[in-house]
Coordinates of C-alpha atoms and ligand atoms in Angstrom, one line a residue:
M11 CA 0.0 0.1 -0.2
V12 CA 2.9 2.5 0.8
T13 CA 4.8 1.7 -1.5
A14 CA 2.6 2.1 -4.4
F15 CA 1.1 5.2 -2.3
L16 CA 4.6 7.0 -2.4
P17 CA 5.6 7.3 -5.8
A18 CA 2.0 9.1 -6.7
L19 CA 2.6 11.5 -3.7
L20 CA 6.2 12.0 -5.1
S21 CA 4.8 12.9 -8.6
M22 CA 1.9 15.1 -7.2
L23 CA 4.7 17.1 -5.1
L24 CA 6.7 17.4 -8.2
H25 CA 3.7 18.7 -10.0
M26 CA 2.9 21.2 -7.3
S27 CA 6.1 22.6 -7.5
V28 CA 6.1 22.9 -10.9
A29 CA 3.0 24.6 -10.5
Q30 CA 4.2 27.2 -8.0
D31 CA 6.4 28.4 -10.6
P32 CA 4.1 29.3 -13.5
Y33 CA 5.4 31.5 -16.5
F34 CA 3.6 34.5 -17.5
V35 CA 4.5 36.0 -20.8
Y36 CA 3.4 39.1 -20.0
P37 CA 4.1 39.1 -16.0
E38 CA 3.4 42.9 -15.3
V39 CA 0.1 43.1 -16.7
F40 CA -1.3 39.5 -16.9
N41 CA -0.5 37.7 -14.1
D42 CA -3.5 36.0 -12.8
T43 CA -2.1 32.2 -11.9
E44 CA -5.4 31.0 -13.0
R45 CA -6.2 32.5 -16.2
D46 CA -2.8 33.3 -17.4
A47 CA -0.3 30.9 -16.4
F48 CA 1.3 29.5 -19.5
Y49 CA 0.2 26.1 -20.2
Y50 CA 2.4 23.4 -22.0
G51 CA 1.2 20.7 -24.7
T52 CA 0.7 20.2 -28.0
F53 CA -2.4 20.5 -30.5
P54 CA -3.7 17.8 -32.1
E55 CA -2.3 16.1 -34.9
D56 CA -4.1 17.3 -37.8
F57 CA -3.8 21.1 -36.8
Q58 CA -3.5 23.3 -39.5
W59 CA -0.4 26.1 -39.4
S60 CA -0.7 28.7 -41.7
T61 CA 0.8 32.4 -42.5
A62 CA -1.3 34.8 -44.7
T63 CA -1.2 38.0 -46.8
S64 CA -3.6 39.6 -49.2
S65 CA -3.4 40.7 -53.0
Y66 CA -3.4 44.7 -52.6
Q67 CA -1.3 44.3 -49.8
I68 CA 1.7 42.7 -51.1
E69 CA 1.3 42.1 -55.0
G70 CA 2.3 45.4 -56.6
A71 CA 2.2 45.7 -60.5
W72 CA -0.9 47.8 -59.8
D73 CA -1.3 48.3 -63.9
A74 CA 0.9 45.6 -65.3
D75 CA 0.1 43.1 -67.9
G76 CA -3.8 44.6 -68.3
K77 CA -4.8 44.5 -64.8
G78 CA -7.8 46.9 -64.2
V79 CA -7.6 49.1 -61.6
N80 CA -9.8 48.5 -58.3
I81 CA -11.0 50.6 -55.5
W82 CA -7.6 50.8 -53.3
D83 CA -5.9 51.6 -56.5
T84 CA -8.3 54.8 -56.8
F85 CA -8.5 55.5 -53.4
S86 CA -4.8 55.2 -52.5
H87 CA -3.9 57.5 -55.4
E88 CA -6.0 60.5 -54.2
T89 CA -4.1 62.7 -52.0
G90 CA -4.9 62.8 -48.3
N91 CA -6.3 59.0 -47.7
I92 CA -3.3 57.2 -46.6
V93 CA -0.7 57.9 -44.3
N94 CA 2.0 59.9 -46.0
D95 CA 0.1 59.4 -49.4
D96 CA 1.7 55.5 -49.6
N97 CA -0.1 53.4 -52.1
G98 CA 0.1 49.6 -53.2
D99 CA 1.6 50.4 -56.7
V100 CA 4.8 48.2 -56.0
A101 CA 4.2 47.1 -52.1
C102 CA 6.4 44.2 -51.6
D103 CA 6.4 43.3 -55.5
S104 CA 5.0 39.9 -55.1
Y105 CA 3.9 39.9 -58.8
N106 CA 7.6 39.3 -59.6
K107 CA 8.7 37.8 -56.1
Y108 CA 6.2 35.2 -56.0
E109 CA 9.0 32.3 -55.7
T110 CA 10.6 34.3 -52.9
D111 CA 7.6 34.3 -50.8
V112 CA 7.1 30.7 -51.2
S113 CA 10.5 29.9 -49.8
L114 CA 10.1 32.1 -46.6
I115 CA 7.1 30.1 -46.0
S116 CA 8.8 26.7 -46.6
N117 CA 11.7 27.8 -44.4
M118 CA 9.4 28.2 -41.4
G119 CA 8.0 24.5 -42.3
V120 CA 4.6 26.2 -42.4
K121 CA 2.3 23.8 -44.7
Y122 CA -0.8 26.3 -45.4
Y123 CA -0.7 29.6 -47.2
R124 CA -3.7 32.2 -47.0
F125 CA -3.4 34.7 -49.9
S126 CA -6.2 36.4 -51.9
L127 CA -7.0 37.0 -55.4
S128 CA -6.9 40.3 -57.1
W129 CA -10.5 40.1 -59.2
S130 CA -9.6 42.8 -61.4
R131 CA -6.0 41.5 -62.3
L132 CA -8.4 38.3 -63.5
L133 CA -10.8 40.2 -64.7
P134 CA -10.1 43.9 -65.6
N135 CA -13.3 45.1 -65.6
G136 CA -15.0 42.5 -63.3
T137 CA -17.4 40.6 -65.2
I138 CA -16.6 37.2 -66.9
D139 CA -16.6 39.0 -70.5
N140 CA -13.1 39.6 -70.8
P141 CA -10.8 37.3 -68.2
S142 CA -7.1 38.3 -68.3
E143 CA -4.4 35.6 -69.6
A144 CA -1.5 37.3 -67.8
G145 CA -3.6 37.1 -64.5
L146 CA -4.8 33.6 -64.9
Q147 CA -1.1 32.6 -65.4
Y148 CA 0.1 34.6 -62.4
Y149 CA -2.4 32.7 -59.9
N150 CA -1.8 29.3 -61.6
N151 CA 2.2 29.7 -60.9
L152 CA 1.8 30.7 -57.4
I153 CA -0.7 27.8 -56.7
D154 CA 1.8 25.3 -58.5
A155 CA 5.0 26.7 -56.7
L156 CA 3.1 26.4 -53.5
L157 CA 2.0 23.0 -54.2
E158 CA 5.6 21.8 -55.7
N159 CA 6.8 23.1 -52.0
G160 CA 4.0 20.7 -50.0
I161 CA 1.9 23.9 -49.2
T162 CA -1.7 24.1 -49.4
P163 CA -3.3 27.3 -50.4
Q164 CA -6.1 28.5 -48.7
V165 CA -7.7 31.5 -51.3
T166 CA -9.5 34.5 -50.3
L167 CA -12.0 35.3 -53.2
Y168 CA -12.3 39.0 -51.8
H169 CA -9.8 41.0 -49.8
W170 CA -11.0 44.5 -50.2
D171 CA -10.0 45.2 -53.8
L172 CA -13.1 45.7 -55.6
P173 CA -12.9 46.3 -59.4
Q174 CA -13.2 50.2 -60.1
D175 CA -15.8 49.2 -62.7
I176 CA -18.4 47.3 -60.3
E177 CA -18.3 50.2 -57.5
D178 CA -18.8 52.7 -60.7
M179 CA -22.3 50.4 -60.9
G180 CA -22.7 51.0 -56.7
G181 CA -20.6 48.5 -55.5
F182 CA -21.8 46.8 -52.2
L183 CA -25.0 49.2 -52.6
F184 CA -25.6 47.6 -56.1
D185 CA -28.4 45.2 -55.8
G186 CA -26.7 43.5 -59.1
F187 CA -23.5 42.7 -56.7
P188 CA -24.2 39.1 -55.5
E189 CA -24.5 38.0 -59.0
L190 CA -21.5 39.5 -60.2
F191 CA -19.5 37.9 -56.9
N192 CA -21.1 34.7 -58.1
N193 CA -19.9 35.1 -61.4
Y194 CA -16.2 35.7 -60.4
S195 CA -16.0 33.0 -58.1
K196 CA -17.2 30.5 -60.1
Y197 CA -14.7 31.7 -62.9
C198 CA -12.0 31.0 -59.8
F199 CA -13.7 27.4 -58.9
E200 CA -13.3 26.4 -62.6
Q201 CA -9.7 28.0 -63.0
F202 CA -8.3 26.8 -59.5
G203 CA -10.7 24.5 -58.0
D204 CA -8.8 21.4 -59.5
R205 CA -5.7 22.5 -56.9
V206 CA -7.4 24.7 -54.3
Q207 CA -9.6 22.9 -52.0
F208 CA -10.0 25.7 -49.3
W209 CA -12.0 28.6 -50.2
I210 CA -13.0 32.2 -48.1
T211 CA -15.8 34.7 -50.2
F212 CA -14.9 37.8 -48.0
N213 CA -12.5 38.7 -45.7
E214 CA -13.9 41.1 -42.8
P215 CA -17.9 41.7 -43.9
W216 CA -17.6 44.2 -40.9
V217 CA -14.6 46.3 -42.3
I218 CA -16.0 46.0 -45.9
T219 CA -19.6 47.8 -44.9
V220 CA -18.5 50.0 -41.8
L221 CA -14.9 51.2 -42.6
G222 CA -15.9 51.1 -46.5
Y223 CA -19.5 52.3 -47.0
G224 CA -19.7 53.7 -43.3
E225 CA -17.0 55.5 -42.1
G226 CA -15.4 56.1 -45.2
R227 CA -11.9 55.5 -43.7
F228 CA -11.3 52.4 -46.3
A229 CA -11.9 52.1 -49.9
P230 CA -14.1 53.1 -51.6
G231 CA -14.5 56.0 -48.6
I232 CA -18.3 56.2 -48.7
N233 CA -19.7 58.1 -45.5
G234 CA -22.8 56.1 -44.9
L235 CA -22.6 55.7 -41.1
E236 CA -25.5 57.9 -40.5
D237 CA -28.0 56.3 -42.9
E238 CA -28.8 52.6 -44.0
R239 CA -25.5 52.4 -46.4
V240 CA -23.9 50.6 -44.1
Y241 CA -26.9 47.5 -43.8
I242 CA -27.5 47.9 -47.6
S243 CA -24.3 46.7 -48.3
A244 CA -23.8 44.4 -45.5
H245 CA -27.1 42.8 -46.9
N246 CA -25.7 42.4 -50.7
L247 CA -22.7 40.9 -49.2
L248 CA -24.6 38.3 -47.6
L249 CA -26.8 37.6 -50.4
A250 CA -23.1 37.5 -52.4
H251 CA -21.9 34.8 -50.0
A252 CA -24.9 32.4 -50.2
L253 CA -24.8 32.5 -53.5
S254 CA -21.4 31.9 -54.0
Y255 CA -21.4 29.2 -51.8
Q256 CA -24.5 27.7 -53.2
T257 CA -22.6 27.4 -56.6
Y258 CA -19.6 25.7 -55.0
N259 CA -22.0 23.2 -53.0
T260 CA -24.0 22.4 -55.9
S261 CA -21.5 22.3 -59.1
F262 CA -18.3 21.8 -57.7
R263 CA -18.3 20.5 -54.0
G264 CA -18.9 17.0 -55.5
T265 CA -15.8 16.9 -57.9
Q266 CA -13.3 19.2 -55.9
E267 CA -14.3 18.3 -52.5
G268 CA -12.9 21.3 -50.8
V269 CA -14.6 23.5 -48.2
I270 CA -15.7 26.8 -48.5
G271 CA -16.4 29.7 -45.7
I272 CA -16.0 32.9 -44.9
T273 CA -13.8 35.1 -42.8
L274 CA -15.3 37.4 -40.0
N275 CA -13.3 39.8 -37.6
C276 CA -14.6 40.4 -34.0
D277 CA -13.0 42.1 -30.7
H278 CA -13.8 40.5 -27.8
F279 CA -16.0 42.4 -25.5
E280 CA -15.6 41.8 -21.7
P281 CA -18.5 43.2 -19.7
Y282 CA -16.8 46.2 -17.6
D283 CA -18.8 44.0 -14.2
P284 CA -19.4 40.4 -15.0
S285 CA -22.2 40.5 -12.2
N286 CA -24.1 43.8 -13.5
E287 CA -26.8 42.4 -16.2
T288 CA -26.7 45.5 -17.9
S289 CA -23.0 45.3 -18.4
V290 CA -23.0 41.3 -19.5
D291 CA -25.8 42.3 -21.8
A292 CA -24.1 45.3 -23.3
A293 CA -21.1 42.7 -23.8
D294 CA -23.1 40.6 -25.9
R295 CA -24.7 43.3 -27.8
G296 CA -21.2 44.5 -28.8
F297 CA -20.7 40.9 -30.0
Q298 CA -24.0 40.5 -31.8
F299 CA -23.5 44.0 -33.8
M300 CA -19.8 42.5 -34.7
L301 CA -19.7 39.0 -35.2
G302 CA -23.8 38.1 -35.0
W303 CA -24.1 40.5 -37.6
F304 CA -22.8 38.3 -40.4
A305 CA -22.5 34.8 -38.3
S306 CA -26.0 34.7 -37.0
P307 CA -27.6 34.7 -40.7
I308 CA -25.0 32.2 -41.9
F309 CA -24.6 29.7 -39.0
K310 CA -27.4 30.1 -36.9
T311 CA -30.8 31.4 -37.9
G312 CA -30.9 33.0 -41.5
D313 CA -31.4 36.3 -40.1
Y314 CA -30.0 38.8 -37.8
P315 CA -29.4 38.8 -34.4
E316 CA -32.4 39.5 -32.5
V317 CA -31.1 42.0 -30.4
M318 CA -29.7 43.8 -33.5
R319 CA -33.2 43.4 -35.3
E320 CA -35.2 44.9 -31.8
K321 CA -32.4 48.0 -31.8
V322 CA -32.5 48.4 -35.4
D323 CA -36.0 48.2 -36.4
F324 CA -37.0 50.5 -33.2
K325 CA -34.7 53.4 -33.7
S326 CA -36.0 53.3 -37.8
A327 CA -39.3 53.4 -36.6
A328 CA -39.0 55.8 -33.6
V329 CA -36.9 58.3 -35.1
G330 CA -36.7 57.4 -38.8
L331 CA -32.8 57.0 -38.6
N332 CA -29.9 54.8 -38.5
H333 CA -26.6 55.2 -37.1
Y334 CA -24.7 52.0 -36.8
Y335 CA -22.4 52.9 -33.8
K336 CA -25.7 54.5 -32.0
D337 CA -27.6 51.4 -32.8
R338 CA -25.5 49.3 -30.9
D339 CA -25.9 51.1 -27.6
I340 CA -23.0 50.1 -25.9
I341 CA -20.0 52.3 -24.4
S342 CA -16.5 50.5 -25.0
W343 CA -13.0 51.3 -24.4
Q344 CA -9.7 49.7 -24.1
D345 CA -8.2 49.2 -20.4
E346 CA -5.1 51.4 -20.3
S347 CA -3.1 48.9 -18.7
W348 CA -2.9 46.7 -21.5
P349 CA 0.6 46.4 -23.6
T350 CA 0.4 48.8 -27.0
S351 CA 1.4 48.2 -30.2
G352 CA 2.1 49.8 -33.6
S353 CA -1.5 50.5 -34.2
E354 CA -3.6 52.6 -32.3
W355 CA -6.7 49.9 -31.6
L356 CA -4.9 47.7 -31.2
R357 CA -3.4 46.0 -27.7
P358 CA -2.7 42.4 -26.8
V359 CA -4.7 40.8 -24.2
P360 CA -4.3 37.1 -24.6
W361 CA -6.9 35.5 -22.4
G362 CA -9.5 37.7 -24.7
L363 CA -9.0 35.3 -27.3
R364 CA -9.9 32.2 -25.3
N365 CA -12.6 33.8 -24.0
L366 CA -13.9 34.9 -27.5
L367 CA -13.2 31.3 -28.8
N368 CA -15.5 30.2 -26.1
K369 CA -18.2 32.5 -26.7
I370 CA -18.2 31.2 -30.9
K371 CA -18.4 27.7 -29.2
N372 CA -21.4 28.5 -27.2
E373 CA -23.2 31.0 -29.5
Y374 CA -23.1 28.5 -32.6
G375 CA -22.9 25.2 -31.3
D376 CA -19.9 23.3 -29.5
D377 CA -18.5 21.1 -32.8
I378 CA -18.6 24.2 -35.0
P379 CA -15.0 24.2 -36.6
I380 CA -13.1 27.3 -36.3
Y381 CA -10.2 28.6 -38.7
I382 CA -8.2 31.4 -37.3
T383 CA -7.5 32.8 -40.5
E384 CA -5.3 36.2 -39.2
N385 CA -3.7 36.8 -35.8
G386 CA -1.2 39.2 -35.3
I387 CA 0.6 42.4 -33.7
S388 CA 1.9 45.4 -35.5
T389 CA 5.1 47.5 -34.5
E390 CA 5.9 50.7 -35.5
D391 CA 8.1 51.6 -38.6
T392 CA 10.8 51.9 -36.4
D393 CA 10.8 48.0 -35.7
N394 CA 14.0 45.7 -36.7
L395 CA 14.7 42.2 -36.7
D396 CA 14.8 41.9 -32.9
D397 CA 10.8 42.0 -32.7
T398 CA 10.4 40.6 -28.9
T399 CA 6.6 42.5 -28.9
R400 CA 5.5 40.1 -31.9
V401 CA 7.6 36.9 -30.2
Q402 CA 6.1 37.6 -26.8
Y403 CA 2.4 38.0 -28.9
Y404 CA 2.1 34.8 -30.8
Q405 CA 3.5 32.7 -27.8
S406 CA 0.7 34.1 -25.6
Y407 CA -1.8 34.1 -28.3
I408 CA -1.4 30.4 -29.5
N409 CA -0.8 29.2 -25.9
E410 CA -4.4 31.0 -25.4
V411 CA -5.4 29.0 -28.3
L412 CA -4.4 25.6 -27.0
K413 CA -6.2 26.3 -24.0
A414 CA -9.7 26.9 -25.8
V415 CA -8.5 23.4 -27.8
R416 CA -7.4 21.2 -24.5
L417 CA -9.1 22.7 -21.7
D418 CA -12.2 24.0 -23.3
N419 CA -12.7 21.9 -26.0
V420 CA -13.5 24.3 -28.8
N421 CA -12.6 22.9 -32.4
V422 CA -10.1 25.2 -33.6
K423 CA -8.8 23.6 -36.7
C424 CA -6.4 26.1 -37.8
Y425 CA -4.3 29.3 -36.8
T426 CA -2.8 31.6 -39.3
A427 CA -0.3 34.4 -38.4
W428 CA -0.8 37.9 -40.0
S429 CA 1.3 38.2 -41.7
L430 CA 3.6 36.6 -43.6
M431 CA 5.5 39.8 -44.1
D432 CA 5.6 43.8 -43.8
N433 CA 3.1 45.3 -46.1
F434 CA 0.8 48.0 -47.5
E435 CA -1.3 48.5 -44.2
W436 CA -4.0 50.1 -45.9
A437 CA -5.2 53.4 -44.3
S438 CA -1.8 53.2 -42.5
G439 CA 0.3 52.7 -45.6
Y440 CA 3.7 51.5 -44.4
S441 CA 3.9 53.0 -41.1
E442 CA 2.9 50.1 -39.3
R443 CA 4.6 46.5 -39.9
F444 CA 2.7 43.2 -38.9
G445 CA 5.2 40.8 -40.7
L446 CA 7.4 37.9 -39.4
H447 CA 9.7 38.9 -42.2
Y448 CA 11.0 42.4 -42.8
V449 CA 10.6 44.0 -45.8
D450 CA 13.0 46.8 -46.9
F451 CA 10.7 49.3 -49.0
S452 CA 13.6 52.0 -49.7
D453 CA 15.1 49.1 -51.7
P454 CA 13.7 48.4 -55.2
A455 CA 14.4 44.2 -54.9
R456 CA 11.9 44.8 -51.9
P457 CA 14.4 42.4 -50.1
R458 CA 12.7 40.1 -47.4
T459 CA 14.5 39.1 -44.2
P460 CA 13.3 36.7 -41.4
K461 CA 12.2 38.7 -37.7
D462 CA 12.8 36.8 -34.5
S463 CA 9.1 36.4 -34.6
A464 CA 9.5 34.4 -37.8
T465 CA 11.9 31.8 -35.9
E466 CA 9.9 31.5 -33.0
Y467 CA 6.5 30.8 -34.8
A468 CA 8.6 27.7 -37.0
R469 CA 9.7 26.3 -33.7
I470 CA 6.2 26.0 -32.4
V471 CA 4.6 24.8 -35.6
A472 CA 7.9 22.3 -35.5
D473 CA 6.9 21.4 -32.0
N474 CA 3.2 21.4 -33.1
G475 CA 2.8 23.8 -29.4
F476 CA 4.9 24.1 -26.5
L477 CA 6.7 21.5 -24.9
E478 CA 7.2 21.4 -21.0
P479 CA 10.6 23.0 -20.4
K480 CA 12.9 20.5 -19.2
V481 CA 13.3 20.9 -15.3
S482 CA 16.4 19.1 -14.0
T483 CA 14.9 17.5 -10.8
E484 CA 18.1 16.4 -9.6
N485 CA 19.8 19.8 -9.8
P486 CA 17.1 22.2 -9.3
E487 CA 19.6 25.4 -9.3
T488 CA 19.9 24.7 -13.2
T489 CA 16.1 25.6 -13.7
P490 CA 16.0 29.4 -14.7
D491 CA 13.7 31.3 -12.2
S492 CA 10.4 32.1 -14.0
A493 CA 10.8 36.0 -13.5
D494 CA 14.6 35.7 -15.6
R495 CA 13.0 33.3 -18.2
P496 CA 13.3 35.1 -21.7
A497 CA 10.2 35.4 -23.2
S498 CA 11.4 33.4 -26.2
A499 CA 12.8 30.3 -27.4
A500 CA 15.6 29.8 -24.3
I501 CA 12.6 29.0 -22.1
Y502 CA 13.1 25.7 -23.2
Ligands
LIG25 C1 -6.9 42.2 -40.6 O1 -8.2 43.3 -40.4 C2 -7.1 42.8 -42.4 O2 -7.3 41.5 -42.8 C3 -6.0 42.8 -43.0 O3 -5.8 42.7 -44.1 C4 -4.9 44.1 -42.3 O4 -3.5 43.8 -42.5 C5 -4.7 43.3 -40.8 O5 -6.2 42.9 -40.4 C6 -4.3 44.1 -39.8 O6 -4.6 45.5 -39.7 O7 -7.5 52.2 -38.5 O8 -8.7 52.6 -36.3 O9 -9.7 52.3 -38.4 C7 -8.3 43.1 -38.8 C8 -9.5 44.0 -38.4 C9 -10.4 45.8 -38.5 C10 -8.2 46.0 -37.7 C11 -10.4 47.5 -38.8 C12 -8.2 47.5 -37.9 C13 -8.9 49.4 -38.4 C14 -8.8 50.3 -37.3 N1 -9.4 45.0 -38.4 N2 -9.6 47.7 -37.9 S1 -8.9 51.7 -37.6

């Protein structure tokens, strides 16, 4: 009895001593032992590790080989819309350097790559009447190069670069938009579907509608926040997604055997006072007006979230006016104690991701497969290769995903680091850098150099998670004190 009991007791003590020395990635700010302690373990065998970019942000070659003009060409060429009046005319020059991009991915041991197709490069005037051979060739080359390197393409059909000709018809406000998008997507399934089995229709409908057709800070720069245009553009987008999904489902899925979905962005809203119902409801409304707006029609009821209908319908009837932000009826802010980044809107709060993943699971079903199609952090332009803040960010966020998978049984299938390399950060131009690789935009050759975060991401991918640090029990002094552990590879 005693001998059998003793080893168990010993191992318990060992575990306890490890538990007394938890590791925190952000010890100053997030140091709650229950919530923030680092969790060691690995992801399921078939977990997908990816990294992402988008066409306008990296390709350049804005008018090469017959490419049509898109709304970001137009918007960025207009003075005053972009920091420093930057534009994507050359960007990372990936139109000419795609083979280098493939080798960057390959060198990290990453097996999935999420990129987007430029609609106006493939169909210069937006319609299928006049496809571009050169555009087709470019994406065929990229896809083939990826496959030759054992990298699976994850293709976004629309990452914000609408053909200008379609915008001139009204863009997302045009009721013929769903059909135009459907034709374009069908063309892509036909051309690439023999090699692409992972499709995303739209990147971040919330951004397309609220920033593009509401606040007007993003192309096409329409100020429709105080009327119904935000809601109309969202509605047409949802109809376009549904049509394209049906087209894939009925005409392509059988032979091509792929999956098709949509990328939705959402901030995590934490109630200010979790014991106060008003506060809890407000946090939920924040979620419903951001994720629910698009996720509820697609994954739940076929209609907008109830609370959204209530608020918007009521205000439309009462005052005859809509205003997206006022319709939400919430006050939200970021805690000043949270760490900062190179972007004003972005602060790392790793536990927020775990909470958000759980919220999605509770809202849309226990087994709903979740693909994280972007996650990342910016640094200011003064950034160099020694990007500790990005290393910390990836460690902590991926660790929270691991907790969601292993401790909370959330069905997360994929994690994607945004971005493969520094690129054109929309209205911020080149003033903010999100890359795992540094790009020198002052050099015409646009050389790419791995940052520390690329090395760290490669290691997490190779380990498929986080291996227990090797603690020597014979010689405990060799165990680094948790406070001294650098936030990177050295803890292993
Ligand atoms: C992603 O959006 C995009 O898909 C990607 O293209 C982009 O490069 C990346 O994020 C980094 O931004 O400037 O104050 O108007 C993430 C969600 C929502 C974050 C809109 C930026 C604009 C804030 N984005 N938000 S602001």
